[in-house]
PDB file of C-alpha atoms and ligand atoms in Angstrom:
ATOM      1  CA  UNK A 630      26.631  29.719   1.916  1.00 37.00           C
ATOM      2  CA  UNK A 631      30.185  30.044   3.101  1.00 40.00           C
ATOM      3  CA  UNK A 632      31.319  31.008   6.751  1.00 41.00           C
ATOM      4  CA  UNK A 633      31.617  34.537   7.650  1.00 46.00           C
ATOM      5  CA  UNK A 634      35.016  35.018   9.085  1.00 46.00           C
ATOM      6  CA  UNK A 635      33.702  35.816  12.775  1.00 49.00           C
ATOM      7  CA  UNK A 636      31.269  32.884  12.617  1.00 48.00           C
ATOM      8  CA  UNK A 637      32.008  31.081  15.559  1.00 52.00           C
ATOM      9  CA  UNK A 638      31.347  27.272  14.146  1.00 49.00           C
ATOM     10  CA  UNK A 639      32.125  25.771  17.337  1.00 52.00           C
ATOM     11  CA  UNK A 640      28.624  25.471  19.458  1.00 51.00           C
ATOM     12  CA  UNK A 641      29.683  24.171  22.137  1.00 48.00           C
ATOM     13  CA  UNK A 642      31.732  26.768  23.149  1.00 45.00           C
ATOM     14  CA  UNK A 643      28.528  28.848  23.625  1.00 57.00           C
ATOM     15  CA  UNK A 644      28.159  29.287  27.535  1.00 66.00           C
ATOM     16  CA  UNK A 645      24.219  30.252  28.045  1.00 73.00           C
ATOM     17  CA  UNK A 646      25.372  30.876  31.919  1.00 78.00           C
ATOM     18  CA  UNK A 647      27.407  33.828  30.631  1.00 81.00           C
ATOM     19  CA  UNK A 648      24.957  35.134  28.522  1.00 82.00           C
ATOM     20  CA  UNK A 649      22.422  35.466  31.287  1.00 85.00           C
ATOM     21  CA  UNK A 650      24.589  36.503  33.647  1.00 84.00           C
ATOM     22  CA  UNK A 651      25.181  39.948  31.588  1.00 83.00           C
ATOM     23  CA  UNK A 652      21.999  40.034  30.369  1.00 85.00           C
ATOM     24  CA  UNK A 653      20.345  40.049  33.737  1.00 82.00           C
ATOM     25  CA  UNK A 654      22.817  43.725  34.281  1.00 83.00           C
ATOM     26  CA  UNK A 655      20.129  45.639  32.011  1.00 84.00           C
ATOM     27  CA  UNK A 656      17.097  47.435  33.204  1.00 86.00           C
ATOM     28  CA  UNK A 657      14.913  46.211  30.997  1.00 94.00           C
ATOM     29  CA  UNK A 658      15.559  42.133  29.473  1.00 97.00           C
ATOM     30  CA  UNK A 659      14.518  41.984  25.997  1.00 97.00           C
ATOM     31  CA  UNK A 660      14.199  38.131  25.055  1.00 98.00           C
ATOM     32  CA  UNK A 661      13.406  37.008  21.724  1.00 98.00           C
ATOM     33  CA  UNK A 662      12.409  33.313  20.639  1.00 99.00           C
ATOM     34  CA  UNK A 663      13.240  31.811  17.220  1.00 99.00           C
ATOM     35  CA  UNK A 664      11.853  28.868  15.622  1.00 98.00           C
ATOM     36  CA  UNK A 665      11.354  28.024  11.873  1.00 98.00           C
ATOM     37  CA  UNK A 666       7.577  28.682  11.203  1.00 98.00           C
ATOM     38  CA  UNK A 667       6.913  31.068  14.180  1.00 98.00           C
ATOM     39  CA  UNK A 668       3.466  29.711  14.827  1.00 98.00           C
ATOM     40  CA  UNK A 669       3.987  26.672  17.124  1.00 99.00           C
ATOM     41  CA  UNK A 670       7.172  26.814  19.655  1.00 99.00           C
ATOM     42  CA  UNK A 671       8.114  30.730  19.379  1.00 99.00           C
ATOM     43  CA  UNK A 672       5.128  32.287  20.377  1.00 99.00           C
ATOM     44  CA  UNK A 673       4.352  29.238  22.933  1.00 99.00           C
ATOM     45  CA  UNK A 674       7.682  30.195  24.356  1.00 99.00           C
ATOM     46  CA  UNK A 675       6.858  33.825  24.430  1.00 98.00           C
ATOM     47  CA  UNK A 676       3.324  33.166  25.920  1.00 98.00           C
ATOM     48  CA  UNK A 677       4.280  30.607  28.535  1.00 98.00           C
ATOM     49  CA  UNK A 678       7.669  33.100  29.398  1.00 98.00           C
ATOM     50  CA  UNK A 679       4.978  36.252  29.678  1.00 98.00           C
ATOM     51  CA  UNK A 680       2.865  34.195  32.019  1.00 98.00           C
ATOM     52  CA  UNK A 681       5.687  33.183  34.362  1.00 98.00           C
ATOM     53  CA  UNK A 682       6.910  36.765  33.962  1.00 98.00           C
ATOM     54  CA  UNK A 683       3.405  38.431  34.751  1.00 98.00           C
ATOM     55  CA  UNK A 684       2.904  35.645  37.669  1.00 98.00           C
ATOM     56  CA  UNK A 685       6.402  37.027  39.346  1.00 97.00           C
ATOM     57  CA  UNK A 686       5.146  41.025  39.128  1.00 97.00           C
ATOM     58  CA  UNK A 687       8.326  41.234  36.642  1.00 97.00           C
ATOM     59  CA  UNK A 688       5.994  42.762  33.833  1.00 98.00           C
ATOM     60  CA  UNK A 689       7.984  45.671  33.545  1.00 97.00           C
ATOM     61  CA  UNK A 690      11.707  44.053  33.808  1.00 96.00           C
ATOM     62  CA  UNK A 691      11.268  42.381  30.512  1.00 98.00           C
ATOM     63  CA  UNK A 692       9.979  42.505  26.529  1.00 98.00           C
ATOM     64  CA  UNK A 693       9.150  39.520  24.943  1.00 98.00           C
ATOM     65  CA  UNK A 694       8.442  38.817  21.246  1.00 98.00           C
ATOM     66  CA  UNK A 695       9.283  35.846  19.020  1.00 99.00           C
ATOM     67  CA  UNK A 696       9.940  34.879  15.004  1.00 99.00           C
ATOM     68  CA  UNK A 697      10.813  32.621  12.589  1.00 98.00           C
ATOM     69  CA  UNK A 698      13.373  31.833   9.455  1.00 98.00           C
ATOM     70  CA  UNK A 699      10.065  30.864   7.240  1.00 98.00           C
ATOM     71  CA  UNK A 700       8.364  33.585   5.433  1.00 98.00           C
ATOM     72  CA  UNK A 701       4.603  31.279   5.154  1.00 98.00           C
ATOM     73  CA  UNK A 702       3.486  31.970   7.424  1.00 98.00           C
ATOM     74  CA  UNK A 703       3.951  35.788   7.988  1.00 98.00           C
ATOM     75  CA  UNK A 704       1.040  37.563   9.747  1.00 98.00           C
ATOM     76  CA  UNK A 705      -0.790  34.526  11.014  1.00 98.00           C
ATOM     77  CA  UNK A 706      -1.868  33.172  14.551  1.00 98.00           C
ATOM     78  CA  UNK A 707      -0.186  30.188  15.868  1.00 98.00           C
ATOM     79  CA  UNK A 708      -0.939  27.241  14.522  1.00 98.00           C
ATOM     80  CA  UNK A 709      -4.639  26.130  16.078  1.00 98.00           C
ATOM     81  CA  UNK A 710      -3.474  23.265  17.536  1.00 98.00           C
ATOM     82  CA  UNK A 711      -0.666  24.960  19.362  1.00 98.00           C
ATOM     83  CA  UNK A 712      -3.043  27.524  20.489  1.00 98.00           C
ATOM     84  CA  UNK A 713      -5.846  24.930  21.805  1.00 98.00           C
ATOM     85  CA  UNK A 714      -2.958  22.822  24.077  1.00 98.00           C
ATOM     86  CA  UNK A 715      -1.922  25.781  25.098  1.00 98.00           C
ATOM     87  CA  UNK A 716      -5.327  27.628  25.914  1.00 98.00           C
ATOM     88  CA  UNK A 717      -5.960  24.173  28.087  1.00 98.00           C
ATOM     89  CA  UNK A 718      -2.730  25.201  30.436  1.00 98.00           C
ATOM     90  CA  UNK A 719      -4.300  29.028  30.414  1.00 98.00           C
ATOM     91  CA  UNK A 720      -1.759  30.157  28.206  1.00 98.00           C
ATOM     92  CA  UNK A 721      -3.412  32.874  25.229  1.00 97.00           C
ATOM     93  CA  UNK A 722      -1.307  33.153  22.411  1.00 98.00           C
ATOM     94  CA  UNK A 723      -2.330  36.141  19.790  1.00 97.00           C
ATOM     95  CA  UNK A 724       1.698  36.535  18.623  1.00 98.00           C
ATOM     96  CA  UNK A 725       1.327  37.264  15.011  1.00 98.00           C
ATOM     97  CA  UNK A 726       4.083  35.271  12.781  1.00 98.00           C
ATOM     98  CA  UNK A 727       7.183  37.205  11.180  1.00 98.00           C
ATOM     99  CA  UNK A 728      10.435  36.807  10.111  1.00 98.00           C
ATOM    100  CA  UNK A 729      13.762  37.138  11.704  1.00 98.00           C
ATOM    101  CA  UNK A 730      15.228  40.690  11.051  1.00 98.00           C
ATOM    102  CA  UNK A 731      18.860  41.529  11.048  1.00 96.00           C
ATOM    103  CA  UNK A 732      18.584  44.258  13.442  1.00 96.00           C
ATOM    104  CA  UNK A 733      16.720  41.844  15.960  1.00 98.00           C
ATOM    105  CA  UNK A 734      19.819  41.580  17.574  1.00 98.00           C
ATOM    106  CA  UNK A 735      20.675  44.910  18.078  1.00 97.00           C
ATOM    107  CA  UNK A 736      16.983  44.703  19.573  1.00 97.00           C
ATOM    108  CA  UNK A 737      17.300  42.110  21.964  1.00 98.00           C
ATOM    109  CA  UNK A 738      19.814  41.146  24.699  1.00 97.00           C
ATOM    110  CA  UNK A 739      18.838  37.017  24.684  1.00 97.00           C
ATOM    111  CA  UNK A 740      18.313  35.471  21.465  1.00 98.00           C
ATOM    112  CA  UNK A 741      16.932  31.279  22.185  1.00 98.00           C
ATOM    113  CA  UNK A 742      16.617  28.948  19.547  1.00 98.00           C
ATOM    114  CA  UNK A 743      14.327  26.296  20.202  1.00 98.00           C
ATOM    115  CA  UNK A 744      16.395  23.222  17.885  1.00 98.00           C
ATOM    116  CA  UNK A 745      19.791  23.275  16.616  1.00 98.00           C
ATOM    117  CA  UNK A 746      18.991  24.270  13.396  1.00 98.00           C
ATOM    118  CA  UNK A 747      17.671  27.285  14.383  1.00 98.00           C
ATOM    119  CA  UNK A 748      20.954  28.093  16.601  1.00 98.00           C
ATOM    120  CA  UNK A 749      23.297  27.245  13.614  1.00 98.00           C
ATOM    121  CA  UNK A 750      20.769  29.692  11.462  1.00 98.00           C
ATOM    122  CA  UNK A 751      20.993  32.217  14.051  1.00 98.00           C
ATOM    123  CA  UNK A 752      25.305  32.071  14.488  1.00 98.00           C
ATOM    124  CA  UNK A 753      25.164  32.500  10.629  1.00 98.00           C
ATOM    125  CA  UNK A 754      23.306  35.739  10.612  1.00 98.00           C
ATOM    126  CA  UNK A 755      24.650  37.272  13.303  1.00 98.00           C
ATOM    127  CA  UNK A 756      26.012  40.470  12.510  1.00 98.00           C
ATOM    128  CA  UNK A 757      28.805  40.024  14.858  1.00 97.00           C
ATOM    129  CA  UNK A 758      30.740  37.797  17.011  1.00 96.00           C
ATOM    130  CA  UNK A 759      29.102  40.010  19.969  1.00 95.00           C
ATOM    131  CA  UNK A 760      25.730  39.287  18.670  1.00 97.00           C
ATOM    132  CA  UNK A 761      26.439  35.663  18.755  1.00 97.00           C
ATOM    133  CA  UNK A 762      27.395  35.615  22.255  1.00 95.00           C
ATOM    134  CA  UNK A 763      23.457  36.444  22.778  1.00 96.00           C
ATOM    135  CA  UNK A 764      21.942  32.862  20.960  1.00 97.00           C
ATOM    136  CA  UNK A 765      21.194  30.393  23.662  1.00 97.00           C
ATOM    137  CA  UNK A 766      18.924  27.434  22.890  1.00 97.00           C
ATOM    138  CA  UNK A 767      16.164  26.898  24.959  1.00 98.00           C
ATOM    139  CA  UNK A 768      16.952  23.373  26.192  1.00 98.00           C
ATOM    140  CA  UNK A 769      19.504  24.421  28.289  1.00 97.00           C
ATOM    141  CA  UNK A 770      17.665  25.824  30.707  1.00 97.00           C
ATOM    142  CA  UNK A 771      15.495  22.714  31.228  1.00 97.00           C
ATOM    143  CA  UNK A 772      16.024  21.314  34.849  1.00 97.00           C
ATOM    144  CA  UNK A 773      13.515  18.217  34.439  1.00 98.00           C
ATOM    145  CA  UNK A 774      13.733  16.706  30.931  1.00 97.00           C
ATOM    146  CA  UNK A 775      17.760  16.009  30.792  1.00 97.00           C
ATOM    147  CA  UNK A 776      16.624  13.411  27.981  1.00 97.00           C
ATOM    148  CA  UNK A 777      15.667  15.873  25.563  1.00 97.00           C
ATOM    149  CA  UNK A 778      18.232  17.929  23.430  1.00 97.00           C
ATOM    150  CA  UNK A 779      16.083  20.517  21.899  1.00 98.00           C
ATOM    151  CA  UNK A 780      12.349  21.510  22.006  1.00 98.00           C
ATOM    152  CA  UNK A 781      11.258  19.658  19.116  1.00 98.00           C
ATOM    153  CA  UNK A 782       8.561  20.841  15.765  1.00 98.00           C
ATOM    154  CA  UNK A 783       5.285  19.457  16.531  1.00 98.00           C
ATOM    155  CA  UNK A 784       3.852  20.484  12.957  1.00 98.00           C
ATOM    156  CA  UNK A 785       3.609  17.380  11.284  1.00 98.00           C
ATOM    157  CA  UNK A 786       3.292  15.279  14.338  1.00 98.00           C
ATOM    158  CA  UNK A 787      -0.094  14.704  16.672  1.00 98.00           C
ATOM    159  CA  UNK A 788      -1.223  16.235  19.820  1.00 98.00           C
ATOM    160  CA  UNK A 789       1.775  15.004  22.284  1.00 98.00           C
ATOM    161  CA  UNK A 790       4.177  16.475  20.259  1.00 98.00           C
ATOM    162  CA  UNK A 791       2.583  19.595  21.265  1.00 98.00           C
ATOM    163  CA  UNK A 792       2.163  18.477  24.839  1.00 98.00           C
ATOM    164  CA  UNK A 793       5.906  17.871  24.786  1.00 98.00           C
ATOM    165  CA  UNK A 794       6.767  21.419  23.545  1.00 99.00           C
ATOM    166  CA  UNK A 795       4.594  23.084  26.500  1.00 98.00           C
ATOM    167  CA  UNK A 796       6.239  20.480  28.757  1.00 98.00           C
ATOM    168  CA  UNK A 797       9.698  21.432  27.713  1.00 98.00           C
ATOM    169  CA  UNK A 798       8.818  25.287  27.445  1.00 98.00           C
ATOM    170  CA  UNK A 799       6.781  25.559  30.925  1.00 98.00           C
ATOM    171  CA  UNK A 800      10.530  23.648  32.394  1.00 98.00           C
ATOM    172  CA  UNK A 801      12.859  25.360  30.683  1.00 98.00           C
ATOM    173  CA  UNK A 802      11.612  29.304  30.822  1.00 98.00           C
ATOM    174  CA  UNK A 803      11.262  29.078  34.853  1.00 98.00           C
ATOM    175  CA  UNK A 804      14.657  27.418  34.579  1.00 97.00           C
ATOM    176  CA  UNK A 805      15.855  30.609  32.879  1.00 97.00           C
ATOM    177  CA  UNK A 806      13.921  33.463  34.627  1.00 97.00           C
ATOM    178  CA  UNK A 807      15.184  31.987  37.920  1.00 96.00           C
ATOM    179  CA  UNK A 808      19.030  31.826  36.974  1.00 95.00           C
ATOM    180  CA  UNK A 809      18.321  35.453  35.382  1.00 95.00           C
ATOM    181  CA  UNK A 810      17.014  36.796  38.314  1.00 95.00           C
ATOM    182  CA  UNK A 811      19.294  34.794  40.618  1.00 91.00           C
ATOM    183  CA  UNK A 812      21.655  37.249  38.903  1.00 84.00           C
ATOM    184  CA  UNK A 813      20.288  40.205  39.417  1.00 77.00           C
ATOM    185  CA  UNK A 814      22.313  42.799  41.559  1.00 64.00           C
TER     186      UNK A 814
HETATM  187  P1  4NP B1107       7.495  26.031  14.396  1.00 55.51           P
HETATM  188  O1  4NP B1107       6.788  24.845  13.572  1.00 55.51           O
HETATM  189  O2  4NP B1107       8.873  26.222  13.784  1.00 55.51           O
HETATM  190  O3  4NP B1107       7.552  25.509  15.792  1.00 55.51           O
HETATM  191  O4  4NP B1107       6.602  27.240  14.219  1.00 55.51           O
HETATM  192  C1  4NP B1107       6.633  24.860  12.191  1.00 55.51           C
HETATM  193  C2  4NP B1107       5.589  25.572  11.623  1.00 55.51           C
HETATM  194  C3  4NP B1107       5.412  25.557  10.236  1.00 55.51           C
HETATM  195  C4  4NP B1107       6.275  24.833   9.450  1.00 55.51           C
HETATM  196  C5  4NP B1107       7.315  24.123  10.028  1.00 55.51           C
HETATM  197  C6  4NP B1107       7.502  24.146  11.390  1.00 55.51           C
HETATM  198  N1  4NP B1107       6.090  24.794   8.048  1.00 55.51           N
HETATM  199  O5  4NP B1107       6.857  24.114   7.367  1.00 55.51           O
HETATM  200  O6  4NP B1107       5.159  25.454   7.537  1.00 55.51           O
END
């Protein structure tokens, strides 16, 4: 697939502190988590963020919801092995799989990407170079794992590679709620 003209190929230029920082200006914060299957790190990410959300009495500040780029998935539970780690931590996750949509980011104000694939995937389907500036990747908001560079796929790896993704999300969604709401006005 070539380039769209607007694509902005460098990723490093992304700065997730900006991003948040306008993000935090609406009413309500609509944050949507991307993955490839949508049945392991997605809806983990959306169930751990809801918790930390729900623990805060921020329930009403924000909408969650989560996807994929595979279609195999589509209507399922998360995988059962994501949802029994996660059910150990107290974490219920009944996020039914689907498919990114092009008008998800119209929908949403934060768009995180849980590997690099998924963030180049994401800046090539962006609409816009606006919609763009929304697609943060998840590790960046980790503040205790500064060995890791992504939240990794646990699907065709054992049980701590889904330990590691509930490590990595439970660090890196209080990272972001607390520099979102650090800058709220
Ligand atoms: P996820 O993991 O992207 O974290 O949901 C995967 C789930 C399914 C597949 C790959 C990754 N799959 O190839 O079916």
């Amino acid at each position: 697939m070539q380039p769209r003209s607007h694509i902005n190929q460098d990723m490093t230029s992304q700065r997730p502190h900006d991003i948040i920082a306008r993000a935090a200006a609406s009413d309500k914060i609509r944050i949507l988590f991307v993955c490839l299957g949508n049945i392991c790190r997605s809806p983990a990410a959306q169930g751990v963020m809801q918790q930390i959300i729900d623990s805060r009495g921020l329930t009403e500040k924000y909408l969650l919801d989560s996807c994929g780029f595979y279609g195999g998935h589509a209507g399922e539970l998360p995988d059962k092995r994501m949802r029994v780690h996660a059910a150990r931590r107290g974490y219920k996750l009944d996020h039914r799989s689907r498919t990114i949509r092009t008008w998800d980011f119209e929908s949403f104000d934060i768009i995180v990407a849980m590997d690099d694939r998924n963030f180049q995937d994401l800046m090539e389907i962006a609409p816009s170079a606006e919609d763009q500036r929304k697609i943060v990747r998840m590790i960046d908001f980790q503040r205790h794992h500064p060995c890791q560079d992504c939240v990794p796929d646990p699907y065709y790896g054992g049980a701590e590679g889904f330990e590691l993704v509930l490590d990595l999300l439970e660090d890196a969604c209080s990272g972001m709620i607390d520099e979102i709401e650090g800058n709220r006005t």
